[in-house]
Amino acid sequence: MGFRKVAELDALRDGGVTGVEVDGVPIALFRQGNEVHATHGICTHALAFLKDGYVENGTIECPLHQGVFDIRTGRALCAPLTQDLATYAAKVEGGDVLVDLE
Ligand code: FES
């Protein structure tokens, strides 16, 4: 399917996280200046939406048990996490945020 528009850059808070849904899949978008990173939107530990988490220094802290993931690589950085988060290719074009879910 390739890249498709999922948001407008201006709608994303710089340094924050925004949740969107693409084909029923929850996605977390992380804006860092004019760059955006995309991960799966649900924690790998239990059912918590990362859009409600806390972004700091390139990481997202889960709102439920404070597990921390790297937002670029999806790597699980601490307990209680044991599984990395899926990441997706993302890019910004003409003010649009595009994500490739494959
Ligand atoms: Fe995210 Fe437990 S649900 S750390």
PDB file of C-alpha atoms and ligand atoms in Angstrom:
ATOM      1  CA  MET A   1       0.000   0.000   0.000  1.00  0.00           C
ATOM      2  CA  GLY A   2       2.916   2.362   0.647  1.00  0.00           C
ATOM      3  CA  PHE A   3       2.947   5.757   2.286  1.00  0.00           C
ATOM      4  CA  ARG A   4      -0.324   7.481   2.990  1.00  0.00           C
ATOM      5  CA  LYS A   5      -1.375  10.665   4.707  1.00  0.00           C
ATOM      6  CA  VAL A   6      -2.347  10.178   8.337  1.00  0.00           C
ATOM      7  CA  ALA A   7      -2.192  13.729   9.721  1.00  0.00           C
ATOM      8  CA  GLU A   8      -1.075  17.277   9.104  1.00  0.00           C
ATOM      9  CA  LEU A   9       2.180  18.313  10.725  1.00  0.00           C
ATOM     10  CA  ASP A  10       0.631  21.479  12.163  1.00  0.00           C
ATOM     11  CA  ALA A  11      -1.911  19.376  14.062  1.00  0.00           C
ATOM     12  CA  LEU A  12       0.836  17.549  15.971  1.00  0.00           C
ATOM     13  CA  ARG A  13       2.300  19.146  19.077  1.00  0.00           C
ATOM     14  CA  ASP A  14       6.055  19.453  18.805  1.00  0.00           C
ATOM     15  CA  GLY A  15       7.664  17.176  21.390  1.00  0.00           C
ATOM     16  CA  GLY A  16       4.394  15.384  22.040  1.00  0.00           C
ATOM     17  CA  VAL A  17       2.514  12.287  20.989  1.00  0.00           C
ATOM     18  CA  THR A  18      -0.697  12.069  18.977  1.00  0.00           C
ATOM     19  CA  GLY A  19      -2.845   9.007  18.389  1.00  0.00           C
ATOM     20  CA  VAL A  20      -4.364   8.275  14.984  1.00  0.00           C
ATOM     21  CA  GLU A  21      -6.046   5.217  13.542  1.00  0.00           C
ATOM     22  CA  VAL A  22      -5.208   3.810  10.126  1.00  0.00           C
ATOM     23  CA  ASP A  23      -7.305   0.888   8.846  1.00  0.00           C
ATOM     24  CA  GLY A  24      -8.321   0.193  12.417  1.00  0.00           C
ATOM     25  CA  VAL A  25      -4.715   0.105  13.618  1.00  0.00           C
ATOM     26  CA  PRO A  26      -3.884   2.556  16.399  1.00  0.00           C
ATOM     27  CA  ILE A  27      -0.708   4.478  15.599  1.00  0.00           C
ATOM     28  CA  ALA A  28       1.268   6.842  17.811  1.00  0.00           C
ATOM     29  CA  LEU A  29       2.873   9.803  16.037  1.00  0.00           C
ATOM     30  CA  PHE A  30       5.767  11.626  17.674  1.00  0.00           C
ATOM     31  CA  ARG A  31       6.669  15.031  16.318  1.00  0.00           C
ATOM     32  CA  GLN A  32      10.221  16.208  16.898  1.00  0.00           C
ATOM     33  CA  GLY A  33      10.535  19.532  15.118  1.00  0.00           C
ATOM     34  CA  ASN A  34       9.895  18.860  11.443  1.00  0.00           C
ATOM     35  CA  GLU A  35      10.423  15.126  11.837  1.00  0.00           C
ATOM     36  CA  VAL A  36       7.797  12.580  12.786  1.00  0.00           C
ATOM     37  CA  HIS A  37       8.258   9.038  14.077  1.00  0.00           C
ATOM     38  CA  ALA A  38       5.496   6.453  14.077  1.00  0.00           C
ATOM     39  CA  THR A  39       4.970   3.400  16.262  1.00  0.00           C
ATOM     40  CA  HIS A  40       2.127   1.073  17.059  1.00  0.00           C
ATOM     41  CA  GLY A  41      -0.227   2.895  19.395  1.00  0.00           C
ATOM     42  CA  ILE A  42      -0.665   0.249  22.104  1.00  0.00           C
ATOM     43  CA  CYS A  43       1.903  -0.784  24.671  1.00  0.00           C
ATOM     44  CA  THR A  44       3.344  -4.294  24.269  1.00  0.00           C
ATOM     45  CA  HIS A  45       2.860  -5.010  27.978  1.00  0.00           C
ATOM     46  CA  ALA A  46      -0.898  -4.572  28.379  1.00  0.00           C
ATOM     47  CA  LEU A  47      -3.751  -2.518  26.960  1.00  0.00           C
ATOM     48  CA  ALA A  48      -2.587   1.062  27.305  1.00  0.00           C
ATOM     49  CA  PHE A  49      -2.646   3.729  24.620  1.00  0.00           C
ATOM     50  CA  LEU A  50       0.713   5.402  24.176  1.00  0.00           C
ATOM     51  CA  LYS A  51      -1.005   8.613  23.035  1.00  0.00           C
ATOM     52  CA  ASP A  52      -1.732   9.083  26.740  1.00  0.00           C
ATOM     53  CA  GLY A  53       1.927   8.594  27.654  1.00  0.00           C
ATOM     54  CA  TYR A  54       4.740  10.972  28.384  1.00  0.00           C
ATOM     55  CA  VAL A  55       7.427  11.892  25.827  1.00  0.00           C
ATOM     56  CA  GLU A  56      10.906  12.728  27.044  1.00  0.00           C
ATOM     57  CA  ASN A  57      14.357  12.661  25.424  1.00  0.00           C
ATOM     58  CA  GLY A  58      13.291  10.554  22.460  1.00  0.00           C
ATOM     59  CA  THR A  59      11.323   8.093  24.555  1.00  0.00           C
ATOM     60  CA  ILE A  60       7.693   7.436  25.378  1.00  0.00           C
ATOM     61  CA  GLU A  61       6.666   6.381  28.861  1.00  0.00           C
ATOM     62  CA  CYS A  62       3.583   4.194  29.012  1.00  0.00           C
ATOM     63  CA  PRO A  63       0.819   5.742  31.126  1.00  0.00           C
ATOM     64  CA  LEU A  64      -0.107   2.466  32.817  1.00  0.00           C
ATOM     65  CA  HIS A  65       3.050   0.910  34.338  1.00  0.00           C
ATOM     66  CA  GLN A  66       5.669   3.420  33.188  1.00  0.00           C
ATOM     67  CA  GLY A  67       7.438   1.126  30.731  1.00  0.00           C
ATOM     68  CA  VAL A  68       9.650   3.179  28.387  1.00  0.00           C
ATOM     69  CA  PHE A  69      10.202   2.741  24.634  1.00  0.00           C
ATOM     70  CA  ASP A  70      12.605   4.439  22.247  1.00  0.00           C
ATOM     71  CA  ILE A  71      10.337   6.266  19.795  1.00  0.00           C
ATOM     72  CA  ARG A  72      12.750   5.830  16.856  1.00  0.00           C
ATOM     73  CA  THR A  73      13.492   2.131  17.207  1.00  0.00           C
ATOM     74  CA  GLY A  74      10.559   0.928  19.314  1.00  0.00           C
ATOM     75  CA  ARG A  75      13.056  -0.725  21.622  1.00  0.00           C
ATOM     76  CA  ALA A  76      11.727  -1.614  25.077  1.00  0.00           C
ATOM     77  CA  LEU A  77      14.091   0.123  27.502  1.00  0.00           C
ATOM     78  CA  CYS A  78      12.996  -1.058  30.939  1.00  0.00           C
ATOM     79  CA  ALA A  79      10.798  -3.359  32.988  1.00  0.00           C
ATOM     80  CA  PRO A  80       8.023  -4.369  32.931  1.00  0.00           C
ATOM     81  CA  LEU A  81       8.427  -4.366  29.148  1.00  0.00           C
ATOM     82  CA  THR A  82       9.797  -7.486  27.499  1.00  0.00           C
ATOM     83  CA  GLN A  83       8.777  -6.847  23.908  1.00  0.00           C
ATOM     84  CA  ASP A  84       9.758  -4.064  21.522  1.00  0.00           C
ATOM     85  CA  LEU A  85       7.149  -1.864  19.875  1.00  0.00           C
ATOM     86  CA  ALA A  86       6.477  -2.031  16.132  1.00  0.00           C
ATOM     87  CA  THR A  87       7.693   1.039  14.256  1.00  0.00           C
ATOM     88  CA  TYR A  88       6.626   2.355  10.873  1.00  0.00           C
ATOM     89  CA  ALA A  89       8.365   4.477   8.269  1.00  0.00           C
ATOM     90  CA  ALA A  90       7.136   8.074   8.474  1.00  0.00           C
ATOM     91  CA  LYS A  91       7.908  11.239   6.541  1.00  0.00           C
ATOM     92  CA  VAL A  92       6.678  14.792   6.135  1.00  0.00           C
ATOM     93  CA  GLU A  93       5.813  16.135   2.695  1.00  0.00           C
ATOM     94  CA  GLY A  94       4.336  19.554   2.081  1.00  0.00           C
ATOM     95  CA  GLY A  95       2.959  19.767   5.610  1.00  0.00           C
ATOM     96  CA  ASP A  96       1.411  16.291   5.445  1.00  0.00           C
ATOM     97  CA  VAL A  97       2.528  13.403   7.633  1.00  0.00           C
ATOM     98  CA  LEU A  98       2.791  10.149   5.685  1.00  0.00           C
ATOM     99  CA  VAL A  99       3.171   6.689   7.197  1.00  0.00           C
ATOM    100  CA  ASP A 100       3.862   3.337   5.578  1.00  0.00           C
ATOM    101  CA  LEU A 101       2.202   0.602   7.625  1.00  0.00           C
ATOM    102  CA  GLU A 102       3.947  -2.282   5.851  1.00  0.00           C
TER     103      GLU A 102
HETATM  104 FE1  FES B   1       2.528  -0.290  29.293  1.00  0.00          FE
HETATM  105 FE2  FES B   1       2.230  -1.941  31.352  1.00  0.00          FE
HETATM  106  S1  FES B   1       0.767  -1.400  29.876  1.00  0.00           S
HETATM  107  S2  FES B   1       3.965  -0.771  30.824  1.00  0.00           S
END
